[in-house]
């Protein structure tokens, strides 16, 4: 970092190209943490995009994406001619997912959130579980219930069903502290694609208690079936998300050029 390109706030901000997390997301997480801690105070003005790119030795596109996501979270106010200013309000943390790059999104989610194991057991698959897992009814499967938190606040309640021969590759302690995607990849069953179903549901008592909401609170529920490169179903997960702390982003594109009128 050169003498004329320094981070103007008390706590240094470091990016590590060797990490699996993209640089824009590292920048987003680090600046967000400093805003929430007060190290970057409300009303402070951030350096311009070109200056930030020079400070952290990244592209301007990387900087723009990080700042745009912070602005989307309500932490920055970006106005042409005025610059980028830290807002006075610090909203509740919100976790973001994306459909256009699902596996990357889930990996990033695992990097920035904390896991809490609520229950785990091996059970025979009934019809509702055996069918999506593409196994016979009665096949042993591992059923685990976990909760994810962001900055200590619960945002998701996850019920996983994994074929028992796959789940045999990890321990209960692994379930208590490691992302399921990481466990599957380590075991040689890396998910490469998924089918998803999204719906709005009311919080049932067990889910409401885990997510610290009232019974009947509207939640976002996602059912996901994930397959490895061989086409085998390696995971069935039912996820309940607090709608005030989680959002999905979808990008749609026309696959073929539109025909002229």
mmCIF file of C-alpha atoms in Angstrom:
data_model
loop_
_atom_site.group_PDB
_atom_site.id
_atom_site.type_symbol
_atom_site.label_atom_id
_atom_site.label_comp_id
_atom_site.label_asym_id
_atom_site.label_seq_id
_atom_site.Cartn_x
_atom_site.Cartn_y
_atom_site.Cartn_z
ATOM 1 C CA UNK A 1 0.000 0.000 0.000
ATOM 2 C CA UNK A 2 1.604 3.286 -1.054
ATOM 3 C CA UNK A 3 1.942 6.366 1.163
ATOM 4 C CA UNK A 4 -0.702 8.303 -0.774
ATOM 5 C CA UNK A 5 -3.187 5.459 -0.752
ATOM 6 C CA UNK A 6 -4.169 4.619 2.804
ATOM 7 C CA UNK A 7 -7.361 3.482 4.509
ATOM 8 C CA UNK A 8 -8.604 6.610 6.314
ATOM 9 C CA UNK A 9 -10.197 4.813 9.291
ATOM 10 C CA UNK A 10 -8.597 3.502 12.517
ATOM 11 C CA UNK A 11 -8.904 -0.259 11.867
ATOM 12 C CA UNK A 12 -7.037 -1.537 8.786
ATOM 13 C CA UNK A 13 -9.001 -3.416 6.174
ATOM 14 C CA UNK A 14 -7.244 -6.392 4.594
ATOM 15 C CA UNK A 15 -8.220 -8.513 1.586
ATOM 16 C CA UNK A 16 -6.729 -11.946 0.922
ATOM 17 C CA UNK A 17 -6.710 -13.155 -2.727
ATOM 18 C CA UNK A 18 -5.855 -16.681 -1.494
ATOM 19 C CA UNK A 19 -9.243 -17.104 0.195
ATOM 20 C CA UNK A 20 -12.113 -18.798 -1.675
ATOM 21 C CA UNK A 21 -14.308 -15.785 -0.912
ATOM 22 C CA UNK A 22 -14.351 -13.325 -3.855
ATOM 23 C CA UNK A 23 -12.538 -10.039 -3.197
ATOM 24 C CA UNK A 24 -15.678 -7.946 -3.602
ATOM 25 C CA UNK A 25 -17.373 -10.001 -0.882
ATOM 26 C CA UNK A 26 -14.352 -9.780 1.417
ATOM 27 C CA UNK A 27 -14.457 -6.018 0.978
ATOM 28 C CA UNK A 28 -18.203 -5.939 1.581
ATOM 29 C CA UNK A 29 -17.920 -8.025 4.781
ATOM 30 C CA UNK A 30 -14.974 -6.037 6.162
ATOM 31 C CA UNK A 31 -16.486 -2.595 5.557
ATOM 32 C CA UNK A 32 -19.857 -3.775 6.858
ATOM 33 C CA UNK A 33 -18.231 -5.027 10.075
ATOM 34 C CA UNK A 34 -16.441 -1.703 10.600
ATOM 35 C CA UNK A 35 -19.632 0.281 10.040
ATOM 36 C CA UNK A 36 -21.558 -1.865 12.517
ATOM 37 C CA UNK A 37 -18.781 -1.676 15.100
ATOM 38 C CA UNK A 38 -18.585 2.117 14.786
ATOM 39 C CA UNK A 39 -14.993 2.106 13.517
ATOM 40 C CA UNK A 40 -16.412 3.825 10.440
ATOM 41 C CA UNK A 41 -18.859 6.286 12.044
ATOM 42 C CA UNK A 42 -22.221 7.476 10.701
ATOM 43 C CA UNK A 43 -21.781 10.391 8.357
ATOM 44 C CA UNK A 44 -18.243 9.394 7.378
ATOM 45 C CA UNK A 45 -17.382 9.681 3.699
ATOM 46 C CA UNK A 46 -15.611 6.787 2.026
ATOM 47 C CA UNK A 47 -12.873 7.396 -0.527
ATOM 48 C CA UNK A 48 -13.916 7.360 -4.182
ATOM 49 C CA UNK A 49 -13.989 4.155 -6.231
ATOM 50 C CA UNK A 50 -10.667 4.821 -7.960
ATOM 51 C CA UNK A 51 -8.990 5.642 -4.650
ATOM 52 C CA UNK A 52 -10.378 2.466 -3.041
ATOM 53 C CA UNK A 53 -9.246 0.377 -5.999
ATOM 54 C CA UNK A 54 -5.731 1.768 -5.515
ATOM 55 C CA UNK A 55 -5.781 1.233 -1.739
ATOM 56 C CA UNK A 56 -6.747 -2.434 -1.975
ATOM 57 C CA UNK A 57 -5.154 -3.257 -5.326
ATOM 58 C CA UNK A 58 -8.395 -4.426 -6.899
ATOM 59 C CA UNK A 59 -10.395 -3.434 -9.946
ATOM 60 C CA UNK A 60 -12.898 -0.609 -9.901
ATOM 61 C CA UNK A 61 -15.587 -3.196 -10.758
ATOM 62 C CA UNK A 62 -14.738 -5.048 -7.544
ATOM 63 C CA UNK A 63 -15.070 -1.843 -5.534
ATOM 64 C CA UNK A 64 -18.315 -0.852 -7.244
ATOM 65 C CA UNK A 65 -19.910 -4.239 -6.500
ATOM 66 C CA UNK A 66 -18.907 -4.146 -2.830
ATOM 67 C CA UNK A 67 -20.207 -0.590 -2.371
ATOM 68 C CA UNK A 68 -23.416 -1.351 -4.248
ATOM 69 C CA UNK A 69 -24.179 -4.270 -1.928
ATOM 70 C CA UNK A 70 -23.496 -2.106 1.127
ATOM 71 C CA UNK A 71 -25.836 0.519 -0.298
ATOM 72 C CA UNK A 72 -28.477 -2.165 -0.923
ATOM 73 C CA UNK A 73 -28.184 -3.092 2.776
ATOM 74 C CA UNK A 74 -28.871 0.515 3.729
ATOM 75 C CA UNK A 75 -25.401 1.100 5.166
ATOM 76 C CA UNK A 76 -24.214 3.566 2.515
ATOM 77 C CA UNK A 77 -25.810 6.487 0.715
ATOM 78 C CA UNK A 78 -24.297 6.913 -2.745
ATOM 79 C CA UNK A 79 -25.105 10.155 -4.536
ATOM 80 C CA UNK A 80 -23.596 11.474 -7.727
ATOM 81 C CA UNK A 81 -21.484 14.546 -7.023
ATOM 82 C CA UNK A 82 -21.607 14.028 -3.249
ATOM 83 C CA UNK A 83 -19.750 10.748 -2.833
ATOM 84 C CA UNK A 84 -20.407 7.713 -0.642
ATOM 85 C CA UNK A 85 -21.562 8.451 2.902
ATOM 86 C CA UNK A 86 -22.180 6.056 5.789
ATOM 87 C CA UNK A 87 -25.811 6.251 6.885
ATOM 88 C CA UNK A 88 -26.821 6.930 10.479
ATOM 89 C CA UNK A 89 -29.136 3.926 10.672
ATOM 90 C CA UNK A 90 -27.668 0.440 11.069
ATOM 91 C CA UNK A 91 -30.328 -2.078 9.971
ATOM 92 C CA UNK A 92 -30.633 -5.643 11.170
ATOM 93 C CA UNK A 93 -28.257 -7.997 9.353
ATOM 94 C CA UNK A 94 -29.666 -9.576 6.215
ATOM 95 C CA UNK A 95 -28.275 -12.672 4.503
ATOM 96 C CA UNK A 96 -28.472 -12.779 0.715
ATOM 97 C CA UNK A 97 -28.738 -15.767 -1.591
ATOM 98 C CA UNK A 98 -28.742 -15.972 -5.369
ATOM 99 C CA UNK A 99 -30.372 -18.348 -7.819
ATOM 100 C CA UNK A 100 -28.125 -17.555 -10.772
ATOM 101 C CA UNK A 101 -25.074 -18.959 -8.937
ATOM 102 C CA UNK A 102 -26.593 -21.123 -6.224
ATOM 103 C CA UNK A 103 -23.611 -23.176 -5.031
ATOM 104 C CA UNK A 104 -21.344 -20.103 -4.776
ATOM 105 C CA UNK A 105 -24.071 -18.248 -2.904
ATOM 106 C CA UNK A 106 -24.554 -21.098 -0.416
ATOM 107 C CA UNK A 107 -20.784 -21.350 0.087
ATOM 108 C CA UNK A 108 -20.517 -17.633 0.865
ATOM 109 C CA UNK A 109 -23.473 -17.923 3.220
ATOM 110 C CA UNK A 110 -21.610 -20.634 5.107
ATOM 111 C CA UNK A 111 -18.499 -18.485 5.378
ATOM 112 C CA UNK A 112 -20.243 -15.522 6.980
ATOM 113 C CA UNK A 113 -22.770 -17.274 9.258
ATOM 114 C CA UNK A 114 -22.621 -19.516 12.314
ATOM 115 C CA UNK A 115 -24.053 -23.045 12.646
ATOM 116 C CA UNK A 116 -25.839 -24.460 15.684
ATOM 117 C CA UNK A 117 -26.764 -28.153 15.734
ATOM 118 C CA UNK A 118 -30.170 -28.731 17.355
ATOM 119 C CA UNK A 119 -30.640 -32.468 16.687
ATOM 120 C CA UNK A 120 -29.214 -35.352 14.639
ATOM 121 C CA UNK A 121 -30.257 -38.975 14.279
ATOM 122 C CA UNK A 122 -30.452 -41.831 11.770
ATOM 123 C CA UNK A 123 -34.028 -42.658 10.768
ATOM 124 C CA UNK A 124 -35.751 -44.853 8.144
ATOM 125 C CA UNK A 125 -36.889 -42.771 5.160
ATOM 126 C CA UNK A 126 -40.642 -42.532 4.785
ATOM 127 C CA UNK A 127 -42.299 -41.862 1.448
ATOM 128 C CA UNK A 128 -41.964 -38.073 1.673
ATOM 129 C CA UNK A 129 -38.202 -38.394 2.133
ATOM 130 C CA UNK A 130 -37.425 -41.516 0.080
ATOM 131 C CA UNK A 131 -39.035 -40.179 -3.088
ATOM 132 C CA UNK A 132 -36.958 -36.976 -3.480
ATOM 133 C CA UNK A 133 -33.810 -38.781 -2.303
ATOM 134 C CA UNK A 134 -34.504 -41.509 -4.886
ATOM 135 C CA UNK A 135 -34.055 -44.333 -2.360
ATOM 136 C CA UNK A 136 -36.320 -47.143 -1.152
ATOM 137 C CA UNK A 137 -38.758 -46.482 1.680
ATOM 138 C CA UNK A 138 -37.091 -47.596 4.906
ATOM 139 C CA UNK A 139 -33.560 -46.745 3.712
ATOM 140 C CA UNK A 140 -31.505 -45.328 6.617
ATOM 141 C CA UNK A 141 -30.938 -41.578 6.298
ATOM 142 C CA UNK A 142 -29.358 -39.029 8.590
ATOM 143 C CA UNK A 143 -31.803 -36.367 9.733
ATOM 144 C CA UNK A 144 -30.154 -33.283 11.173
ATOM 145 C CA UNK A 145 -31.739 -30.054 12.354
ATOM 146 C CA UNK A 146 -29.533 -26.999 12.418
ATOM 147 C CA UNK A 147 -29.959 -23.292 12.925
ATOM 148 C CA UNK A 148 -27.908 -20.583 11.274
ATOM 149 C CA UNK A 149 -27.157 -17.227 12.826
ATOM 150 C CA UNK A 150 -25.657 -13.975 11.616
ATOM 151 C CA UNK A 151 -23.999 -11.855 14.303
ATOM 152 C CA UNK A 152 -25.795 -13.950 16.907
ATOM 153 C CA UNK A 153 -29.250 -13.453 15.374
ATOM 154 C CA UNK A 154 -31.097 -16.547 14.026
ATOM 155 C CA UNK A 155 -32.232 -16.370 10.421
ATOM 156 C CA UNK A 156 -32.688 -19.971 9.190
ATOM 157 C CA UNK A 157 -33.941 -23.341 10.445
ATOM 158 C CA UNK A 158 -32.579 -26.219 8.354
ATOM 159 C CA UNK A 159 -33.756 -29.834 8.230
ATOM 160 C CA UNK A 160 -31.336 -32.015 6.260
ATOM 161 C CA UNK A 161 -31.829 -35.596 5.072
ATOM 162 C CA UNK A 162 -28.696 -37.353 3.785
ATOM 163 C CA UNK A 163 -28.321 -41.037 2.788
ATOM 164 C CA UNK A 164 -26.688 -42.784 5.742
ATOM 165 C CA UNK A 165 -23.771 -44.164 3.693
ATOM 166 C CA UNK A 166 -22.804 -40.584 2.800
ATOM 167 C CA UNK A 167 -23.384 -39.217 6.316
ATOM 168 C CA UNK A 168 -21.081 -41.930 7.703
ATOM 169 C CA UNK A 169 -18.166 -39.776 6.492
ATOM 170 C CA UNK A 170 -18.640 -37.172 9.236
ATOM 171 C CA UNK A 171 -19.249 -36.948 12.978
ATOM 172 C CA UNK A 172 -21.789 -35.147 15.127
ATOM 173 C CA UNK A 173 -19.082 -32.597 15.959
ATOM 174 C CA UNK A 174 -18.608 -31.985 12.238
ATOM 175 C CA UNK A 175 -22.338 -31.282 11.902
ATOM 176 C CA UNK A 176 -22.110 -28.791 14.748
ATOM 177 C CA UNK A 177 -19.513 -26.623 13.097
ATOM 178 C CA UNK A 178 -19.137 -27.230 9.381
ATOM 179 C CA UNK A 179 -21.220 -26.282 6.352
ATOM 180 C CA UNK A 180 -23.048 -29.215 4.769
ATOM 181 C CA UNK A 181 -21.621 -28.296 1.365
ATOM 182 C CA UNK A 182 -18.119 -28.582 2.819
ATOM 183 C CA UNK A 183 -18.911 -31.929 4.453
ATOM 184 C CA UNK A 184 -20.319 -33.318 1.214
ATOM 185 C CA UNK A 185 -17.324 -32.142 -0.809
ATOM 186 C CA UNK A 186 -14.855 -33.614 1.693
ATOM 187 C CA UNK A 187 -16.704 -36.937 1.509
ATOM 188 C CA UNK A 188 -16.450 -36.991 -2.291
ATOM 189 C CA UNK A 189 -20.074 -36.065 -3.009
ATOM 190 C CA UNK A 190 -19.726 -32.422 -4.040
ATOM 191 C CA UNK A 191 -23.112 -31.021 -5.142
ATOM 192 C CA UNK A 192 -23.043 -29.591 -8.652
ATOM 193 C CA UNK A 193 -26.700 -28.808 -9.325
ATOM 194 C CA UNK A 194 -30.003 -28.475 -7.517
ATOM 195 C CA UNK A 195 -33.751 -28.337 -7.919
ATOM 196 C CA UNK A 196 -35.555 -25.874 -5.674
ATOM 197 C CA UNK A 197 -39.113 -25.141 -4.641
ATOM 198 C CA UNK A 198 -39.910 -21.854 -2.898
ATOM 199 C CA UNK A 199 -43.034 -21.118 -0.910
ATOM 200 C CA UNK A 200 -44.395 -18.896 1.834
ATOM 201 C CA UNK A 201 -45.426 -20.682 5.045
ATOM 202 C CA UNK A 202 -46.509 -19.840 8.574
ATOM 203 C CA UNK A 203 -44.054 -20.618 11.380
ATOM 204 C CA UNK A 204 -44.913 -23.788 13.266
ATOM 205 C CA UNK A 205 -44.113 -23.899 17.010
ATOM 206 C CA UNK A 206 -40.706 -25.636 16.801
ATOM 207 C CA UNK A 207 -39.555 -23.428 13.948
ATOM 208 C CA UNK A 208 -40.904 -20.275 15.588
ATOM 209 C CA UNK A 209 -39.005 -21.032 18.796
ATOM 210 C CA UNK A 210 -35.752 -21.663 16.927
ATOM 211 C CA UNK A 211 -36.065 -18.473 14.870
ATOM 212 C CA UNK A 212 -37.276 -16.322 17.776
ATOM 213 C CA UNK A 213 -40.547 -15.327 16.100
ATOM 214 C CA UNK A 214 -44.221 -15.697 16.943
ATOM 215 C CA UNK A 215 -46.090 -18.843 15.881
ATOM 216 C CA UNK A 216 -47.732 -18.112 12.535
ATOM 217 C CA UNK A 217 -45.139 -15.545 11.433
ATOM 218 C CA UNK A 218 -44.707 -15.611 7.615
ATOM 219 C CA UNK A 219 -41.486 -17.380 6.609
ATOM 220 C CA UNK A 220 -39.775 -18.183 3.334
ATOM 221 C CA UNK A 221 -39.442 -21.959 2.893
ATOM 222 C CA UNK A 222 -37.086 -23.507 0.343
ATOM 223 C CA UNK A 223 -37.027 -27.228 -0.437
ATOM 224 C CA UNK A 224 -33.819 -28.197 -2.233
ATOM 225 C CA UNK A 225 -32.640 -31.468 -3.791
ATOM 226 C CA UNK A 226 -28.925 -31.495 -4.647
ATOM 227 C CA UNK A 227 -27.032 -33.928 -6.888
ATOM 228 C CA UNK A 228 -23.355 -34.710 -7.347
ATOM 229 C CA UNK A 229 -21.538 -35.060 -10.667
ATOM 230 C CA UNK A 230 -22.721 -38.676 -11.036
ATOM 231 C CA UNK A 231 -26.348 -37.565 -10.830
ATOM 232 C CA UNK A 232 -26.926 -39.094 -7.414
ATOM 233 C CA UNK A 233 -29.139 -37.176 -4.995
ATOM 234 C CA UNK A 234 -26.856 -36.388 -2.047
ATOM 235 C CA UNK A 235 -29.001 -34.015 -0.025
ATOM 236 C CA UNK A 236 -32.609 -33.104 0.643
ATOM 237 C CA UNK A 237 -32.958 -29.946 2.693
ATOM 238 C CA UNK A 238 -35.955 -27.986 3.894
ATOM 239 C CA UNK A 239 -34.957 -24.476 4.927
ATOM 240 C CA UNK A 240 -37.110 -21.949 6.752
ATOM 241 C CA UNK A 241 -35.893 -18.346 6.581
ATOM 242 C CA UNK A 242 -36.921 -15.248 8.474
ATOM 243 C CA UNK A 243 -38.121 -12.855 5.801
ATOM 244 C CA UNK A 244 -36.666 -9.853 7.631
ATOM 245 C CA UNK A 245 -33.170 -11.377 7.673
ATOM 246 C CA UNK A 246 -32.904 -13.267 4.415
ATOM 247 C CA UNK A 247 -33.515 -12.483 0.767
ATOM 248 C CA UNK A 248 -32.962 -14.185 -2.573
ATOM 249 C CA UNK A 249 -31.731 -12.314 -5.606
ATOM 250 C CA UNK A 250 -32.634 -13.574 -9.086
ATOM 251 C CA UNK A 251 -31.054 -12.471 -12.347
ATOM 252 C CA UNK A 252 -32.844 -13.453 -15.555
ATOM 253 C CA UNK A 253 -31.414 -13.206 -19.055
ATOM 254 C CA UNK A 254 -32.780 -13.878 -22.525
ATOM 255 C CA UNK A 255 -30.997 -16.956 -23.840
ATOM 256 C CA UNK A 256 -31.474 -16.036 -27.513
ATOM 257 C CA UNK A 257 -31.465 -12.641 -29.212
ATOM 258 C CA UNK A 258 -34.947 -11.222 -29.554
ATOM 259 C CA UNK A 259 -36.307 -11.374 -33.090
ATOM 260 C CA UNK A 260 -36.953 -8.126 -34.929
ATOM 261 C CA UNK A 261 -40.593 -7.058 -35.122
#
